[in-house]
Coordinates of N, CA and C in Angstrom, one line a residue:
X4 N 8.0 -39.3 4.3 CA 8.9 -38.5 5.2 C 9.2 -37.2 4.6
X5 N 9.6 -37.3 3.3 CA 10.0 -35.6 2.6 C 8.7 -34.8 2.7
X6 N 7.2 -35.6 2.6 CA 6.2 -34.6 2.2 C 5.7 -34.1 3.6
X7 N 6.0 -35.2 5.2 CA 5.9 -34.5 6.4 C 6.9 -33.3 6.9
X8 N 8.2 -33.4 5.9 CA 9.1 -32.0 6.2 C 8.6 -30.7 5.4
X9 N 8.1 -30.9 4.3 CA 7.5 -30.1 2.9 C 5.9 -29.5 4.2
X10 N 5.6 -30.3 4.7 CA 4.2 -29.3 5.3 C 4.5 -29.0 7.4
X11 N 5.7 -29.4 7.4 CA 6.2 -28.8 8.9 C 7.0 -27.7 8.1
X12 N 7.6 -27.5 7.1 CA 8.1 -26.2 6.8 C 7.4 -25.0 5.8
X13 N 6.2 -25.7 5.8 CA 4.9 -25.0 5.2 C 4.6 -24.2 6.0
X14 N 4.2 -25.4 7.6 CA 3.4 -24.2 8.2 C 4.7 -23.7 9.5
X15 N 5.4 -23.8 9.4 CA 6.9 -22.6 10.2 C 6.9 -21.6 9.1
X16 N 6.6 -21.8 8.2 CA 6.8 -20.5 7.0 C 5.7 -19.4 7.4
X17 N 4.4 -20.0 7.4 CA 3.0 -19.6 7.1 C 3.1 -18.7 8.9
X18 N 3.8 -19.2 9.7 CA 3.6 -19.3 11.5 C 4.2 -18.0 11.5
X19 N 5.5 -17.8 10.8 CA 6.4 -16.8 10.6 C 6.1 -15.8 10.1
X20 N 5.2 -16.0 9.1 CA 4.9 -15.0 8.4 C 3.6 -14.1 9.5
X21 N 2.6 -14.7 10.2 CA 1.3 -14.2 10.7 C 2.2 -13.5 11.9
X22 N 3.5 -13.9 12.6 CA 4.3 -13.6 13.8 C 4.7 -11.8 13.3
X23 N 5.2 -12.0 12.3 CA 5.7 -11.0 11.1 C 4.3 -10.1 11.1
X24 N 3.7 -10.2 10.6 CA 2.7 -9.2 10.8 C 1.8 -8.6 11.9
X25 N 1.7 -9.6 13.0 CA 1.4 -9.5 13.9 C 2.4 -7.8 14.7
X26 N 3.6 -8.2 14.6 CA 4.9 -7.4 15.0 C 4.5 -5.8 14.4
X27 N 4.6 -6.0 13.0 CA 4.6 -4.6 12.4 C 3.5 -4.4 12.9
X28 N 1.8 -4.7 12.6 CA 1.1 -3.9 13.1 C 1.2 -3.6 14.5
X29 N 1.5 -4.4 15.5 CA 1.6 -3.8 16.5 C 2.7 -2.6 17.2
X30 N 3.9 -2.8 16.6 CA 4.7 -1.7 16.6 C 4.7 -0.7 15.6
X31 N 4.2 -0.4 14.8 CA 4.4 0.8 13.8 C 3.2 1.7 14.4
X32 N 3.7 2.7 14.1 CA 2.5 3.8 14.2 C 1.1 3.5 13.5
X33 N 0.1 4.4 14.1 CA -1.3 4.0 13.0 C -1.3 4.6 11.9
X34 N -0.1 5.3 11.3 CA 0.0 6.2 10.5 C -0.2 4.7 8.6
X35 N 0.2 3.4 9.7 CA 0.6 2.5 8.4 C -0.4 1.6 8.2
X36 N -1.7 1.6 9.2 CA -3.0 0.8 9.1 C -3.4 0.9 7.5
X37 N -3.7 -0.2 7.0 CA -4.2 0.2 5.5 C -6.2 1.0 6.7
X38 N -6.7 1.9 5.4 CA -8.0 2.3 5.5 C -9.1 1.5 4.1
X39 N -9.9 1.3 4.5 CA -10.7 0.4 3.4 C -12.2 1.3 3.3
X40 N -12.3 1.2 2.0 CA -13.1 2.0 1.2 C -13.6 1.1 0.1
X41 N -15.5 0.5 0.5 CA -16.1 0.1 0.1 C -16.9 0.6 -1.3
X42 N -16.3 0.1 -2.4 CA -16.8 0.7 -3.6 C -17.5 -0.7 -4.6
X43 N -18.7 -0.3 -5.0 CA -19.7 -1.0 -5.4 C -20.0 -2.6 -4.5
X44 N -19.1 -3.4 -5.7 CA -18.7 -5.1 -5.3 C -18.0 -5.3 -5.0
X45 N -16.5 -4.7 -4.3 CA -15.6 -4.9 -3.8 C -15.1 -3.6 -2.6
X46 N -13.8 -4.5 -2.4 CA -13.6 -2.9 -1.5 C -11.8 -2.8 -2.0
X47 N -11.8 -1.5 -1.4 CA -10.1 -1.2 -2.0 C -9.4 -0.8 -0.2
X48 N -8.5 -1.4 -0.3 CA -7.7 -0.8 0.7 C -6.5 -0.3 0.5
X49 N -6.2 0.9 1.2 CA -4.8 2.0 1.0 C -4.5 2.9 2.3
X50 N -2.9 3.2 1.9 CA -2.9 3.8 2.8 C -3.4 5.3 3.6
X51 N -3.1 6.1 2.5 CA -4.2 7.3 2.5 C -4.4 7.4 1.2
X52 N -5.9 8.3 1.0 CA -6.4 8.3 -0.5 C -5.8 9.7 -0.9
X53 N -5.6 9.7 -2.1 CA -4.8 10.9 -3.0 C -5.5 10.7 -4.4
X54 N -5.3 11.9 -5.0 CA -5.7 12.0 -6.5 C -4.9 12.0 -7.1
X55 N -4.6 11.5 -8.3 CA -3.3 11.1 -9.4 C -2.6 12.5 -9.4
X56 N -3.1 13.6 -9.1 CA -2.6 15.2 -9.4 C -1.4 15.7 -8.4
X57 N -1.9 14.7 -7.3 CA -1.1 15.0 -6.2 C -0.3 14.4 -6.2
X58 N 0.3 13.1 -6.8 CA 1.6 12.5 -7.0 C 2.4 12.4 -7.9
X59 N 3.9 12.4 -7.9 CA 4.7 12.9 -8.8 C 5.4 11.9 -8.5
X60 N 5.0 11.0 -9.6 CA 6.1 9.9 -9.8 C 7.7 9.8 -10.6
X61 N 8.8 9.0 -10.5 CA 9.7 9.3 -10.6 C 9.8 8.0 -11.7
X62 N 11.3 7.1 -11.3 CA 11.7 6.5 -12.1 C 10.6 4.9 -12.0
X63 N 10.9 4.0 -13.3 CA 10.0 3.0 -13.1 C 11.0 2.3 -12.3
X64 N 10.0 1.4 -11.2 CA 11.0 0.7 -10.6 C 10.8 -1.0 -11.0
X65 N 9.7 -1.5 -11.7 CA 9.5 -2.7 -12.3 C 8.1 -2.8 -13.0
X66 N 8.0 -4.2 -14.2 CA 7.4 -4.2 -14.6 C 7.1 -5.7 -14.9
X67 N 5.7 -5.8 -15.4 CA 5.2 -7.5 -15.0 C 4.3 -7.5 -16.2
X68 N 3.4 -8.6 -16.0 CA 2.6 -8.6 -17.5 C 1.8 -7.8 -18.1
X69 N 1.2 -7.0 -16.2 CA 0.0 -6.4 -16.4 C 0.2 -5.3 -15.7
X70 N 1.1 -5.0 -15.2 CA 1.7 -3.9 -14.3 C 2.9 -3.1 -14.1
X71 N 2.9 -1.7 -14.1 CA 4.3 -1.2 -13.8 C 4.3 -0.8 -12.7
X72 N 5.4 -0.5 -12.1 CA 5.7 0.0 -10.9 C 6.8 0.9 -10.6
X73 N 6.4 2.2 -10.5 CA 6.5 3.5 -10.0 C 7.1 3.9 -8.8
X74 N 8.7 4.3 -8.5 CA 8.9 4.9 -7.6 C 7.9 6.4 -7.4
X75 N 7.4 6.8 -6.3 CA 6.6 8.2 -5.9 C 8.0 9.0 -5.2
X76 N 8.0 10.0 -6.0 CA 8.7 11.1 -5.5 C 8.6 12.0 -4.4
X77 N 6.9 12.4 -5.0 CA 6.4 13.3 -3.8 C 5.3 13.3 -3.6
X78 N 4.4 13.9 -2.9 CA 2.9 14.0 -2.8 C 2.8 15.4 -3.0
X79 N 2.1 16.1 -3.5 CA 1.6 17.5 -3.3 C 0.4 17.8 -3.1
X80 N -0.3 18.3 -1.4 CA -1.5 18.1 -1.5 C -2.0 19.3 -2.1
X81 N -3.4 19.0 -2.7 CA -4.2 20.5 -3.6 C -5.1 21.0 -2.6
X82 N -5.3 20.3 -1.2 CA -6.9 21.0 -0.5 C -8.1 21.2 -1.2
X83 N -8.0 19.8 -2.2 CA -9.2 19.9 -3.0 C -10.4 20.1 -2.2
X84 N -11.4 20.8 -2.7 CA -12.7 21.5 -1.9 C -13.9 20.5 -2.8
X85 N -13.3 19.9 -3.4 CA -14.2 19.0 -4.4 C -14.3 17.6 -3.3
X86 N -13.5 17.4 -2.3 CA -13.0 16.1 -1.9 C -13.7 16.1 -0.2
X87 N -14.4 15.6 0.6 CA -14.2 15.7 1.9 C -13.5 14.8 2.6
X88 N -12.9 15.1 3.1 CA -11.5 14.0 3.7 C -11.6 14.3 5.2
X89 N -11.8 12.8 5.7 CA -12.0 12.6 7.2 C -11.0 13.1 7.8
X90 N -11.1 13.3 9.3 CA -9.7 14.4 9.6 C -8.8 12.7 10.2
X91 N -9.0 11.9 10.2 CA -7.7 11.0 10.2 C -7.7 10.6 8.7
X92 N -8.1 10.9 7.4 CA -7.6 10.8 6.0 C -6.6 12.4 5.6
X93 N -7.0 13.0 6.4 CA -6.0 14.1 6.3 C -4.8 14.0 7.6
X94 N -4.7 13.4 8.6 CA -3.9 13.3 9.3 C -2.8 12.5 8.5
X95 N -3.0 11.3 7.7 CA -2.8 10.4 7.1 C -2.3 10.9 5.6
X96 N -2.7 12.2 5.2 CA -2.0 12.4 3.9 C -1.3 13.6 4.2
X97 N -1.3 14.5 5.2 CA -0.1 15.1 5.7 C 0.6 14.1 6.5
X98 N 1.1 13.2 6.6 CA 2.1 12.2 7.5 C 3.1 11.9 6.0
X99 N 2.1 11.1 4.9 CA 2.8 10.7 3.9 C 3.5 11.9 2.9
X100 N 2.7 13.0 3.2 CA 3.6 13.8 2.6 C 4.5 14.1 3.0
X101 N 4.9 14.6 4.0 CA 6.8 14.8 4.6 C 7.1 13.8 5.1
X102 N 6.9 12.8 5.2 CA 7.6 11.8 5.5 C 8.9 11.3 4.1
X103 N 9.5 11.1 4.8 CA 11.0 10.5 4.1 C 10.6 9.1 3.5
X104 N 9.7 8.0 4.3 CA 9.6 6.7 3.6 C 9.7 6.8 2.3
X105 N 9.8 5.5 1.5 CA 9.7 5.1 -0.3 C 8.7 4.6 -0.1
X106 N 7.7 5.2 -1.4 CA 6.4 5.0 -1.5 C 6.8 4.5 -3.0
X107 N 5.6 3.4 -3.6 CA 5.6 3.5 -5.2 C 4.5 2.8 -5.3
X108 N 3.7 3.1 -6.7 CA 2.8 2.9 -7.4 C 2.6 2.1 -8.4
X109 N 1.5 1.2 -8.2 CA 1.3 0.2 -9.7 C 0.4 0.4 -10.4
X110 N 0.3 0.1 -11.4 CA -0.7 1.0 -12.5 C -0.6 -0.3 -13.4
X111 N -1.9 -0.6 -13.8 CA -2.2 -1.8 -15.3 C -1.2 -0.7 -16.4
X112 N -0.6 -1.4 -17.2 CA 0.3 -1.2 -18.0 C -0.6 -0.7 -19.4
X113 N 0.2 0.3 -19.8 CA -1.1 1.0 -20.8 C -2.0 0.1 -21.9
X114 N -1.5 -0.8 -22.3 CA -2.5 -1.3 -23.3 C -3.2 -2.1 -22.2
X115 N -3.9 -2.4 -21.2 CA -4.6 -3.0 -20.6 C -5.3 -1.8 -19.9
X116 N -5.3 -0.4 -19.9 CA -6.6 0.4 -19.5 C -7.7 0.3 -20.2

């Protein structure tokens, strides 16, 4: 009986959770679609791509075995001419730049680069 309540409150959890994402992606703007970028044997997904030059991180906001985590302050775009950026990867990093949301960053913690 405990292990049929343990897997009816597994999947209300699991139900909740897909309902939950379901929600945001369909009401948030497209501004919050992750974009996925196919590199070698994997792929990466983010929300708009930026170069480390353009972000100006602030205080640490956590740290784990392998990871810290970075509140982001600001974005600053450079109009890199080195870079061609789709015109929804540029709609997408001028949004994140004036935008007010909290953004932060994780980075492998330095003795693991």
């Amino acid at each position: 009986r405990t292990f049929n309540m343990k897997c009816i409150e597994n999947k209300l959890a699991r139900d909740a959770a897909f309902e939950c994402r379901q929600e945001f992606n369909s009401s948030h703007c497209e501004y919050f679609h992750l974009l996925e970028y196919e590199n070698d044997d994997h792929s990466i997904k983010c929300l708009a791509p930026f170069t480390r030059s353009e972000i100006t991180l602030g205080r640490r906001a956590g740290v784990g075995e392998f990871s810290e985590v970075y509140e982001i302050e600001s974005f600053t775009l450079n109009g890199s001419n080195d870079i061609d950026y789709s015109p929804n990867e540029i709609k997408k990093r001028e949004f994140m730049a004036r935008n007010h949301t909290r953004y932060v960053l994780k980075k492998l913690r330095p003795h693991l680069e």
